[in-house]
Each structure stands twice: as structure tokens, then as C-alpha cells.
Amino acid sequence: MIDPYKIRSDFPMYHKHGGKFGDKPLIYLDNAATTFKPYAVIKSEEHYYEDITANAHRGDYSLAHEVDVAYEKARKTIADFINARTDEIAFTSGDSMALNQIAFGLGHKLHPGDEILLSEAEHASNILPWFIISQRTGAKIKYLPLSDNHVNLDEVEKAISEKTKIVSLAMVSNVLGYLLPIKEIAQIAHKHHAIMVVDGAQSVPHIKTDVKDLDIDFLAFSGHKMLGPTGIGVMYGKRELLDDLPPLLYGGEMNARFKSDGYISLEEPPLKFEAGTQNIAGALGLEAACEYLNQFSFDEIHAHELKLKRLAIEGLLANGNAEIYNADNDTGIITFNIKNVFSQDAASYLAEKGVFVRTGQHCSKLTPDLIHTDSTIRASFYIYNTVEDVKALVEACKHAEDFLDVFFD
Amino acid sequence: MSFSIKDPMMMREIILDNYQNPRNFEEVEDQRYITIHMDSASCIDDIYVYVLFEDGKVKDCKWSGKGCAISSASTSIMTEMVKGKTEEEAKKMMAEFNKMLANEDYDEELLAEANCFKNVNRQPSRITCANISWRGLEKAMNEEDKKHE
Ligand SMILES: Cc1ncc(COP(=O)(O)O)c(C=O)c1O
């Protein structure tokens, strides 16, 4: 069982400030945007800066060797976390960079008339790189229809054909939090020889991800949404696909040698994708985040988040003034509006009560067509959220129509 | 003027009224108007400001689009305030409005109904909502100036 009260003592954002931000209890419900970091993650970054600072893969001295060992050990821990091999994961600055590396790397396989299949619920980071690739190659973008926000496998069968070369989907959407049957979709994609790319930004932190079991070809995720540092993320790719994937960035450490006539011989994956000095502290921090999460099972984490979400939905429905768009989803993301109140007005009012939620289209500007609203409020839970957090959210929403109160005495 | 900055209830009403019944709310296609589109990644507001300049004056000012209560009401009030004013007068209002949002001394009388937004800076993230259309007007003025360079 997840004990969020105990967990909080591991997180300085709670522990160091007595559970408050300013003079109010800290009710942080924007975990889909980013998460707090446990001491273990911060310590691990500190360890690099305080005890073993040197560049990786560069030095002949013992200190540099120690960094290499630590950096590659981090790679191993993180690879294990998603059941990948160490030569199949490259560090990136985050999910966005990983998706850009994948899209720009696969561009050379595409021709006019080919199709790239996305969904309308994708984050900008899983749409815009494909737009550019589509413009450059003449491949067409198609969108998987989402009926009632769920993916129907018959629709997937219909949407994928021999023309489909790439299917790129978020396992969990950041707006509505629905969990896609990625394993089944990957099977259908593979039947048609398409490459299956998964945006794991919202799933890897919350749901057991086994790349071998899912049999996906590529996966992207960010450290900062799973208790890790900002500025570090991962691109997973099946080894034979990585061999065939040109790097997005060129520079030091990713080449074995080059000559003045333009000849370059690249390092083997994953190093060929890691041009320039890497975020070494970030990699060690992400390792610590994986280790921290490893003390729980994803079933526990998921059950905790779902419990909080159900409570929130019950409370909001009892309040009577909320419109909820994803009451039946499978994750700890709840997307709603207060009737007749613009989302930003409501969220500012909640902020005044110390309840921090996100508003907007959540970078997924195509979704409004799906849920027929311009913008929404999103509350998203993680392991350190408590029943009291949910109560505070529900209580604060009760009178959100009075959002102008904040500005008048 | 019956309006009083001392009366919070009234100021609330003015904001709500301008939000629910926006003034000068109309899409403009007339090419003589300068159209400024105000939107950003960080904010959901998606507001168009249309300004018609003539003889150094803001002959007309309209707006369309979507935004929160603060940005919508502030835009509505701004269009009422600047219509018919000289560019200089409008600039002066803008300067006073910005001073108000920055918590500096300002000319209350000049700002009339825009005084409703006096306390918006209690939520710093809302300052950009309150001044969105004023920033749009400033852009429109710059474009108008360029025409005459
Ligand atoms: C589904 C999804 N994809 C991609 C991203 C982008 O992640 P990052 O900003 O860490 O690169 C996010 C983050 O908001 C997301 O939720």
C-alpha cells in the first residue's frame, strides 16, 4: 500500500517546508506537468557534482573512469526499469527531444503516399515533429479516430494499411488520461510492417512499462515526470532500428573518427545519439528516481492514484457544478470545468485556496475538437498525494463561481 | 459619474457585465482596420483586437475571440475607453493602466472603469490577462506608426 504521508518525508517540497507553500498547505495536483523530487534524486545529482565531477567517456584518469562507471550503471538501472537492453536506450534532454530524434531519424524511410498515424489527443511533441517530417517527405498524417475517447481495435485495423509506415501514439494522453491498448495496436502495426512509436511521458511514471512485452519499436519518456530531474529523458529503440537511425545531433563523442573529406564513422548505439557532453548528473538523478519507484509496485501506485481520482470525482459530482470529461478513464488524471466559469478563472481561484492545478489545452491543441471545449482544468495525482489533497480540491471547487472574490475585499 | 472605485460590489458587477455582455465585440474584415492577434502558448486567451486610426485618433476599436473573464472584460472596457481618443490620450491611459497593475501611483480618474482591475496583481499570473488588449493596442499603434515612416 502506498502511504503518502510517509512518502512525503522523502520529498523536500513537503518535508522541508512543513507541507506548506507560503502560508497555505501545499496542494500540488499538477503531476502530469512535472513531479516533485525525493532527497535521493537530489543527493544523487549532488554526488556527481560534489564527489565525482569529470566528463564521461573522455578521460584516462581514475576519476573519469568512476564517472563512466556511474553513468553506465545509471543506464543499466533505467534500461531495466523498462525491460530494455542497455544498448537500446539513449539519454536525451527529455521526451520532446527523444520524439524529435525518432521522427527526424525515421524521415529517410518515408516517401510520398506513405502514411504516419497519430491520434488527435497527442501532445504537441508527438505531432509537430511529424508535421515537419510530413512536409519534407510528402508522407501524409492521418489521425486515429477516438470514439468516446477510447480506441476501438476495429478502428485501428481500419486505419492501418500497407501505406502506414509509422504509428506514433501516447500510451496515456496528457489531456484525458486514457490508457491505449498499445500492445494490441503494436501487433496490428507490425502486421502491416509499420513502426510502432510510443510517447511514454504520461505512462512510464505511472504504469509498468515492459518494452519487450509490449513489443514496441520506440519509446520516449522524461525524467522530470517520474520524480527525476529536469533536462534528462530517454529514447528507447530496438537495437536493429537504432543501427539504422541517423542521429539528430552531431558532435563530440558520438563519432569514432572523421576525416577532412567529410568521412564520418559513428559510434555504435546508444552512444551515437549522445553528441556532446551529456547531462551526467541528470542521468544519475533519473537512476535514483527509478530506484525510488522500484520500492513500490506499479499496481500499488496505480491503485493509489485511482482511489484519489474516484474520490475527487465523487466529490465534484456532489458539488454539482462540475463538468467532468474523463470520469471513466484508467489513470490519475481528471479533466473538468466548473460550469459557466472559464477554466483559467476557476484555476486562479483554486490557486488562491492553495490548490495547484493546470488549465489549458495542455499543449494538445487538437483535442478541443474531441471534447468540445476550448480549455479545461486538469488535476493529476501521484504517490505523495493524499485524501486531504482531494478534499481540498473538492472544497475549493464548490464555490468557484465566486472567482472574482479574490480581487475584491 | 456614478462609478466609484470605493465600491467593490460595483466593480465586480462591471467586470461580470463586460464579460457576459462584451462591448464592441465583432469580427472585423474591413482592411482599414489594423488587426492584432493576441495568443500565446502559456495562456488560453485567443483575442483579436481591431483598431481603426484616422487623423491621429483611435476612430474605432473592436475585438473578437475568447478569453477568461479578466482578459475579456478588460478588453471590452478598453475598447470603450480608447474609442474616439487621440493616440496620445490612449497612450497615456495605457501608461496609467500599466502603473496601476505594477502597484504604482496612477491617475485613478483617467482610468474610469478600468479601475476594476486594480487588484488583479494579487494574482501575478493574471496581470497578462488584464493587459492583453492593451498590449494589442500598443502593437497596433506601432504598426500604424510604421505606415507613416
Ligand atoms: C503526453 C506527453 N508527451 C510529451 C510531453 C513532453 O514532455 P517534455 O516537456 O518533458 O519533453 C508531455 C509533457 O507535458 C506529455 O504529457
XYZ file of C-alpha atoms and ligand atoms in Angstrom:
574
model
C 0.000 0.000 0.000
C 1.168 3.474 -0.809
C 1.492 5.588 2.324
C 1.632 9.140 1.011
C 2.239 10.598 4.468
C 5.360 8.537 4.904
C 6.419 9.199 1.317
C 6.190 12.934 1.913
C 9.040 12.800 4.374
C 11.263 11.809 1.435
C 10.323 14.926 -0.536
C 11.821 18.283 0.425
C 8.980 20.147 -1.306
C 6.818 18.826 1.556
C 9.268 17.927 4.267
C 11.462 20.999 4.255
C 8.534 23.429 4.346
C 6.223 21.671 6.782
C 3.853 20.704 3.987
C 3.209 24.338 3.109
C 3.847 26.714 0.288
C 3.864 30.219 1.693
C 1.271 30.273 4.443
C -1.039 27.635 2.969
C -0.929 23.847 2.822
C 0.711 22.786 -0.411
C -1.894 21.008 -2.540
C 0.038 20.096 -5.664
C -2.127 18.416 -8.290
C -0.161 19.123 -11.439
C 1.879 15.947 -11.580
C 1.193 15.410 -15.257
C 3.217 18.586 -15.848
C 6.090 17.700 -13.555
C 6.683 15.962 -10.240
C 8.498 16.705 -7.008
C 11.878 15.078 -6.390
C 12.824 12.912 -3.431
C 16.021 13.632 -1.488
C 17.531 10.513 -3.051
C 17.362 12.068 -6.522
C 18.820 15.368 -5.391
C 21.564 13.577 -3.446
C 22.437 11.550 -6.464
C 22.909 14.669 -8.603
C 24.856 16.246 -5.769
C 27.094 13.185 -5.593
C 28.137 13.795 -9.183
C 28.881 17.458 -8.557
C 30.477 17.029 -5.154
C 32.354 13.751 -5.424
C 32.907 12.551 -8.952
C 32.915 15.503 -11.355
C 34.659 14.687 -14.609
C 33.433 14.212 -18.145
C 32.122 10.836 -19.237
C 33.738 8.735 -21.958
C 36.720 11.076 -22.201
C 39.369 10.720 -19.594
C 42.128 8.230 -18.941
C 42.336 9.007 -15.242
C 40.625 7.177 -12.403
C 38.155 9.939 -11.603
C 36.888 9.926 -15.173
C 36.632 6.167 -15.029
C 34.465 6.416 -11.966
C 32.085 8.737 -13.844
C 31.919 6.318 -16.756
C 31.030 3.510 -14.401
C 28.348 5.582 -12.662
C 26.875 6.842 -15.956
C 26.680 3.369 -17.494
C 25.300 1.932 -14.254
C 22.558 4.559 -14.438
C 21.844 3.446 -17.990
C 21.528 -0.139 -16.784
C 19.107 0.714 -13.960
C 16.951 2.785 -16.282
C 17.042 0.154 -19.038
C 15.948 -2.484 -16.500
C 13.128 -0.198 -15.419
C 11.501 -0.610 -18.843
C 12.968 -4.061 -19.515
C 15.250 -2.853 -22.296
C 18.868 -3.690 -23.047
C 21.480 -1.080 -22.185
C 22.458 -0.609 -25.814
C 18.840 0.194 -26.621
C 18.419 3.358 -24.567
C 19.979 6.710 -25.348
C 19.824 9.650 -22.996
C 18.097 12.769 -24.301
C 17.121 16.077 -22.749
C 13.594 14.754 -22.338
C 10.602 13.228 -24.029
C 10.400 16.002 -26.647
C 13.971 15.534 -27.779
C 13.517 11.772 -27.890
C 10.455 12.127 -30.123
C 12.307 14.577 -32.351
C 15.227 12.153 -32.619
C 12.832 9.367 -33.561
C 10.853 11.408 -36.101
C 13.842 13.013 -37.783
C 15.681 9.714 -37.700
C 12.859 7.839 -39.423
C 12.251 10.515 -42.063
C 14.581 8.834 -44.541
C 12.300 5.789 -44.656
C 9.298 7.810 -45.840
C 8.098 8.562 -49.356
C 5.175 10.466 -50.872
C 1.999 8.474 -50.372
C 3.210 6.858 -47.147
C 1.193 7.486 -44.009
C 2.025 8.377 -40.429
C -0.750 7.517 -38.000
C -1.229 9.697 -34.902
C -4.245 10.435 -32.731
C -5.916 13.773 -32.123
C -5.134 13.521 -28.429
C -1.363 13.710 -28.912
C 0.852 16.251 -27.196
C 2.491 18.862 -29.442
C 5.774 16.975 -29.021
C 4.268 13.951 -30.734
C 2.649 15.963 -33.512
C 4.877 18.827 -34.592
C 7.996 16.772 -35.433
C 5.788 14.571 -37.627
C 4.291 17.647 -39.326
C 7.781 18.700 -40.372
C 8.694 15.178 -41.487
C 5.478 15.025 -43.450
C 6.263 18.331 -45.187
C 9.758 17.151 -46.037
C 8.895 13.700 -47.289
C 5.393 14.002 -48.696
C 4.146 11.337 -46.291
C 0.630 12.032 -45.074
C -0.501 12.368 -41.474
C -3.642 10.514 -40.518
C -5.435 10.525 -37.197
C -6.802 7.506 -35.447
C -10.444 8.167 -34.632
C -11.152 8.151 -30.919
C -14.759 7.238 -30.282
C -15.749 8.351 -26.802
C -12.058 8.888 -26.200
C -11.409 5.175 -26.389
C -9.564 3.402 -29.116
C -11.528 0.683 -30.719
C -9.266 -2.000 -32.178
C -11.533 -2.404 -35.191
C -10.918 1.253 -35.957
C -7.192 0.646 -35.586
C -7.422 -2.227 -38.064
C -9.214 0.067 -40.482
C -6.820 2.971 -40.035
C -3.636 0.965 -40.605
C -2.837 -0.268 -44.077
C 0.202 -1.120 -46.167
C 0.642 2.636 -46.662
C 1.125 3.144 -42.936
C 4.831 3.307 -42.186
C 4.753 4.751 -38.686
C 2.210 4.675 -35.867
C 3.055 7.109 -33.063
C 0.777 7.291 -30.020
C 0.873 8.318 -26.396
C 0.179 5.312 -24.208
C -1.611 7.732 -21.869
C -2.868 11.083 -23.148
C -1.877 14.091 -21.092
C -5.276 15.736 -21.531
C -7.742 12.966 -20.874
C -5.601 10.254 -19.355
C -6.972 7.325 -21.293
C -4.757 4.283 -21.497
C -4.398 2.924 -25.023
C -4.071 -0.831 -25.676
C -0.583 -0.299 -27.047
C 0.355 -3.962 -27.152
C -2.599 -4.788 -29.382
C -2.052 -1.686 -31.527
C 1.616 -2.615 -31.954
C 0.573 -6.075 -33.162
C -1.686 -4.559 -35.782
C 1.010 -2.065 -36.816
C 3.563 -4.844 -37.170
C 1.199 -6.966 -39.234
C 1.412 -4.139 -41.764
C 5.168 -3.658 -41.308
C 4.694 -0.259 -39.678
C 6.996 1.023 -36.934
C 5.348 1.491 -33.546
C 6.475 4.591 -31.636
C 5.139 5.225 -28.132
C 5.135 8.510 -26.251
C 5.513 7.309 -22.683
C 5.643 10.712 -20.986
C 2.435 10.070 -19.028
C 2.599 6.284 -18.822
C 6.142 5.333 -17.792
C 5.815 7.220 -14.460
C 2.519 5.522 -13.581
C 2.179 2.186 -15.324
C 4.504 -0.793 -15.629
C 6.214 -0.448 -18.975
C 7.859 -3.509 -20.457
C 9.085 -2.711 -23.944
C 9.660 -6.369 -24.739
C 6.205 -7.441 -23.676
C 4.567 -4.516 -25.482
C 6.821 -5.263 -28.453
C 7.081 -1.600 -29.390
C 9.820 -0.249 -31.608
C 10.491 3.098 -29.967
C 9.600 4.712 -26.651
C 10.168 8.242 -25.385
C 9.880 9.496 -21.819
C 11.015 12.286 -19.499
C 12.700 12.008 -16.130
C 11.013 15.001 -14.549
C 7.519 13.482 -14.682
C 8.682 10.422 -12.705
C 10.425 12.056 -9.720
C 13.638 12.593 -11.695
C 15.461 15.777 -12.636
C 14.511 18.090 -15.490
C 16.671 18.010 -18.591
C 17.005 14.235 -18.802
C 14.934 11.754 -20.730
C 15.220 8.568 -22.675
C 14.804 7.301 -26.193
C 14.367 3.544 -26.340
C 14.653 1.801 -29.687
C 15.033 -1.807 -30.752
C 18.686 -2.334 -31.490
C 18.314 -3.146 -35.193
C 16.244 0.017 -35.656
C 18.774 2.139 -33.780
C 21.508 0.843 -36.086
C 19.511 2.232 -38.979
C 18.570 5.530 -37.320
C 20.677 8.572 -38.216
C 21.435 10.799 -35.216
C 19.690 14.126 -34.738
C 22.774 15.749 -33.241
C 26.362 15.516 -34.402
C 29.419 16.387 -32.373
C 31.883 15.069 -29.876
C 31.809 11.541 -28.526
C 29.273 10.187 -30.998
C 31.810 9.618 -33.759
C 34.602 7.088 -33.823
C 36.621 9.066 -36.330
C 36.195 11.506 -39.169
C 38.356 12.859 -41.949
C 38.701 16.191 -43.689
C 36.941 14.866 -46.781
C 33.688 14.502 -44.791
C 34.032 10.855 -43.912
C 32.425 10.073 -40.535
C 32.319 6.790 -38.775
C 29.758 6.822 -35.986
C 29.865 5.181 -32.606
C 27.558 2.228 -32.041
C 24.167 2.873 -30.420
C 23.418 4.245 -27.929
C 26.486 6.485 -27.917
C 25.909 7.579 -31.491
C 22.858 9.514 -30.264
C 24.700 11.219 -27.408
C 26.615 14.021 -29.076
C 28.394 16.447 -26.820
C 28.745 16.401 -23.066
C 25.706 14.729 -21.597
C 23.556 15.607 -18.599
C 25.522 13.258 -16.380
C 24.043 14.476 -13.108
C 20.600 14.132 -14.686
C 21.267 10.534 -15.684
C 22.346 9.694 -12.130
C 19.291 11.521 -10.806
C 16.988 9.576 -13.087
C 18.598 6.362 -11.936
C 17.819 7.344 -8.340
C 14.227 8.112 -9.352
C 13.853 4.634 -10.883
C 15.321 3.087 -7.753
C 12.950 5.125 -5.606
C 9.955 3.980 -7.649
C 11.202 0.385 -7.590
C 10.371 0.137 -3.891
C 6.686 0.175 -4.900
C 4.813 -1.922 -7.386
C 3.056 -0.176 -10.216
C -0.133 -1.928 -9.154
C 0.103 -0.109 -5.819
C 0.868 3.209 -7.466
C -1.973 2.809 -9.906
C -4.433 1.757 -7.201
C -3.485 4.779 -5.094
C -3.966 7.206 -7.975
C -7.277 5.653 -8.986
C -8.553 5.810 -5.418
C -7.804 9.527 -5.269
C -9.343 10.110 -8.652
C -12.551 8.304 -7.722
C -12.823 10.331 -4.549
C -12.318 13.531 -6.481
C -14.995 12.605 -8.982
C -17.463 11.697 -6.241
C -16.798 14.996 -4.531
C -17.024 17.096 -7.675
C -20.272 15.391 -8.689
C -21.677 16.006 -5.213
C -20.733 19.675 -5.535
C -22.972 19.748 -8.571
C -21.178 22.469 -10.526
C -18.531 20.486 -12.350
C -18.479 19.037 -15.808
C -16.107 16.069 -15.938
C -14.768 14.860 -19.271
C -12.993 11.652 -18.348
C -14.684 10.138 -15.300
C -14.200 6.651 -16.744
C -10.513 6.823 -17.632
C -7.928 4.462 -16.245
C -5.388 6.849 -14.728
C -4.988 9.536 -12.097
C -5.814 12.381 -14.463
C -9.109 14.185 -14.089
C -10.150 16.777 -16.627
C -13.068 19.048 -15.885
C -14.590 22.503 -15.895
C -16.729 24.415 -13.469
C -19.955 25.158 -15.311
C -20.088 28.698 -16.683
C -16.609 29.551 -15.459
C -13.690 29.908 -17.838
C -11.032 27.370 -16.861
C -8.359 29.921 -16.094
C -10.692 31.901 -13.857
C -11.514 28.749 -11.921
C -7.895 27.625 -11.649
C -6.773 31.030 -10.393
C -9.484 30.816 -7.776
C -8.289 27.348 -6.764
C -4.722 28.651 -6.625
C -5.878 31.287 -4.184
C -7.060 28.428 -1.959
C -3.650 26.795 -2.306
C -4.827 24.138 -4.775
C -2.499 23.970 -7.752
C -3.989 22.541 -10.929
C -3.325 23.109 -14.601
C -5.561 24.783 -17.131
C -5.382 24.991 -20.816
C -5.367 22.788 -23.774
C -2.335 21.084 -22.240
C -0.292 21.530 -25.375
C -2.661 19.326 -27.273
C -4.333 21.908 -29.429
C -6.197 19.355 -31.487
C -8.113 17.923 -28.557
C -10.761 20.669 -28.244
C -12.469 19.100 -31.226
C -12.645 15.888 -29.278
C -14.122 17.126 -26.051
C -15.919 20.145 -27.461
C -14.496 22.647 -25.099
C -11.756 25.196 -25.565
C -9.924 24.589 -22.395
C -10.136 22.554 -19.254
C -8.838 22.198 -15.732
C -6.654 19.189 -15.098
C -5.821 17.656 -11.743
C -3.284 14.830 -11.796
C -2.213 12.671 -8.872
C 0.944 10.880 -7.833
C 2.249 8.798 -4.960
C 2.544 11.669 -2.464
C -0.987 12.983 -2.908
C -3.386 12.358 -0.051
C -7.093 12.103 0.585
C -6.774 15.556 2.182
C -5.463 16.925 -1.118
C -8.580 15.625 -2.829
C -10.824 17.087 -0.148
C -9.131 20.455 -0.562
C -9.676 20.297 -4.320
C -13.334 19.410 -3.964
C -13.931 22.032 -1.276
C -12.209 24.730 -3.332
C -14.259 23.863 -6.414
C -17.521 24.157 -4.514
C -17.762 27.906 -4.925
C -15.526 28.505 -7.898
C -18.247 30.652 -9.457
C -17.088 33.286 -6.983
C -13.731 33.580 -8.670
C -13.861 37.362 -8.688
C -13.844 37.423 -4.861
C -10.095 37.204 -4.974
C -9.849 40.677 -6.418
C -12.235 42.448 -4.054
C -12.433 42.786 -0.321
C -20.214 59.575 -12.899
C -21.993 57.091 -10.647
C -18.990 54.822 -10.833
C -16.964 54.558 -7.662
C -13.707 52.784 -7.084
C -14.646 52.612 -3.427
C -17.459 50.200 -4.209
C -16.175 46.659 -4.692
C -19.618 45.256 -5.466
C -19.985 47.674 -8.322
C -16.558 46.896 -9.693
C -17.355 43.180 -9.625
C -20.573 43.863 -11.470
C -18.741 45.852 -14.116
C -16.306 43.010 -14.749
C -19.084 40.429 -14.934
C -21.217 42.634 -17.135
C -18.394 43.255 -19.580
C -17.561 39.546 -19.571
C -21.144 38.456 -20.202
C -22.126 41.338 -22.493
C -18.901 42.340 -24.169
C -18.880 45.779 -25.798
C -17.576 46.329 -29.328
C -17.443 42.593 -29.810
C -17.427 41.937 -33.528
C -15.165 40.321 -36.084
C -13.873 42.980 -38.442
C -12.826 42.278 -42.015
C -12.538 45.914 -43.097
C -8.997 46.319 -44.428
C -8.659 49.807 -42.999
C -8.516 48.335 -39.506
C -5.238 47.065 -38.111
C -5.809 43.552 -36.789
C -3.694 42.231 -33.954
C -3.961 38.616 -32.862
C -3.045 38.053 -29.222
C -2.433 34.465 -28.269
C 0.360 32.612 -26.580
C 1.454 29.161 -25.593
C 1.155 29.898 -21.903
C -2.350 31.244 -21.949
C -5.598 30.075 -23.446
C -6.683 33.562 -24.465
C -7.124 33.925 -28.166
C -8.122 37.506 -28.789
C -8.201 39.722 -31.865
C -8.066 43.487 -31.458
C -9.114 45.651 -34.430
C -8.137 49.313 -34.461
C -9.055 51.983 -36.987
C -6.756 55.017 -36.827
C -7.683 58.258 -38.513
C -6.081 61.686 -38.200
C -4.047 60.716 -35.144
C -7.125 59.326 -33.434
C -8.429 55.923 -32.496
C -11.501 56.260 -34.640
C -12.795 52.805 -33.764
C -11.757 49.783 -31.733
C -13.364 46.355 -31.757
C -12.431 42.878 -30.618
C -13.335 39.226 -31.013
C -12.150 35.883 -29.749
C -12.115 34.013 -26.478
C -10.540 34.572 -23.122
C -11.003 34.361 -19.389
C -13.239 36.777 -17.524
C -10.389 39.126 -16.722
C -9.000 39.370 -20.250
C -12.449 39.567 -21.858
C -13.769 42.228 -19.501
C -10.584 44.238 -19.681
C -10.620 44.146 -23.462
C -14.254 45.181 -23.571
C -13.603 48.091 -21.223
C -10.508 49.160 -23.122
C -12.329 49.374 -26.435
C -14.889 51.671 -24.819
C -12.225 53.824 -23.240
C -9.998 54.450 -26.235
C -12.616 54.918 -28.908
C -12.528 58.500 -30.145
C -9.402 59.343 -28.170
C -6.236 60.706 -29.766
C -3.334 58.322 -29.898
C -1.612 60.408 -27.259
C -4.588 60.145 -24.929
C -4.825 56.416 -25.459
C -1.118 56.025 -24.763
C -1.496 57.964 -21.561
C -4.315 55.646 -20.456
C -2.167 52.643 -21.279
C 0.686 54.043 -19.215
C -1.600 54.693 -16.246
C -3.144 51.229 -16.575
C 0.295 49.631 -16.507
C 1.256 51.704 -13.467
C -1.873 50.504 -11.710
C -1.038 46.867 -12.435
C 2.514 47.469 -11.206
C 1.118 48.801 -7.923
C 2.491 52.300 -8.567
C 0.682 55.600 -8.064
C -1.551 56.310 -11.009
C -4.294 58.601 -12.222
C -7.491 56.940 -10.979
C -9.769 59.390 -12.672
C -8.326 58.774 -16.119
C -8.830 55.025 -15.872
C -12.542 55.144 -15.016
C -13.978 51.606 -15.258
C -10.547 50.101 -15.839
C -10.005 50.682 -12.111
C -11.867 47.397 -11.666
C -8.601 45.638 -12.372
C -6.740 47.400 -9.614
C -6.320 44.228 -7.554
C -5.607 41.850 -10.381
C -1.974 41.814 -9.363
C -2.945 39.894 -6.245
C -2.533 37.007 -8.662
C 0.568 37.921 -10.618
C -0.259 35.389 -13.328
C -3.397 37.390 -14.140
C -1.602 40.627 -14.984
C -1.053 39.381 -18.509
C -4.796 38.681 -18.744
C -5.694 42.199 -17.700
C -3.328 43.907 -20.101
C -3.641 41.579 -23.091
C -5.694 44.002 -25.174
C -3.625 46.988 -24.101
C -0.576 45.167 -25.380
C -2.546 44.536 -28.554
C -3.373 48.226 -28.863
C 0.276 49.098 -28.410
C 1.222 46.715 -31.223
C -1.460 48.260 -33.429
C -0.063 51.729 -32.718
C 3.420 50.571 -33.654
C 2.110 49.192 -36.924
C 0.261 52.419 -37.595
C 3.452 54.397 -36.909
C 5.375 52.213 -39.343
C 2.908 53.083 -42.089
C 3.845 56.725 -41.729
C 7.594 56.319 -41.547
C 1.974 13.049 -23.482
C 3.162 13.961 -23.421
N 4.065 13.930 -24.400
C 5.150 14.719 -24.388
C 5.382 15.623 -23.371
C 6.588 16.485 -23.419
O 7.464 16.197 -22.385
P 8.725 17.106 -22.105
O 8.202 18.503 -21.979
O 9.270 16.598 -20.816
O 9.658 16.945 -23.246
C 4.463 15.706 -22.338
C 4.670 16.689 -21.248
O 3.856 17.523 -20.949
C 3.323 14.862 -22.365
O 2.416 14.921 -21.393
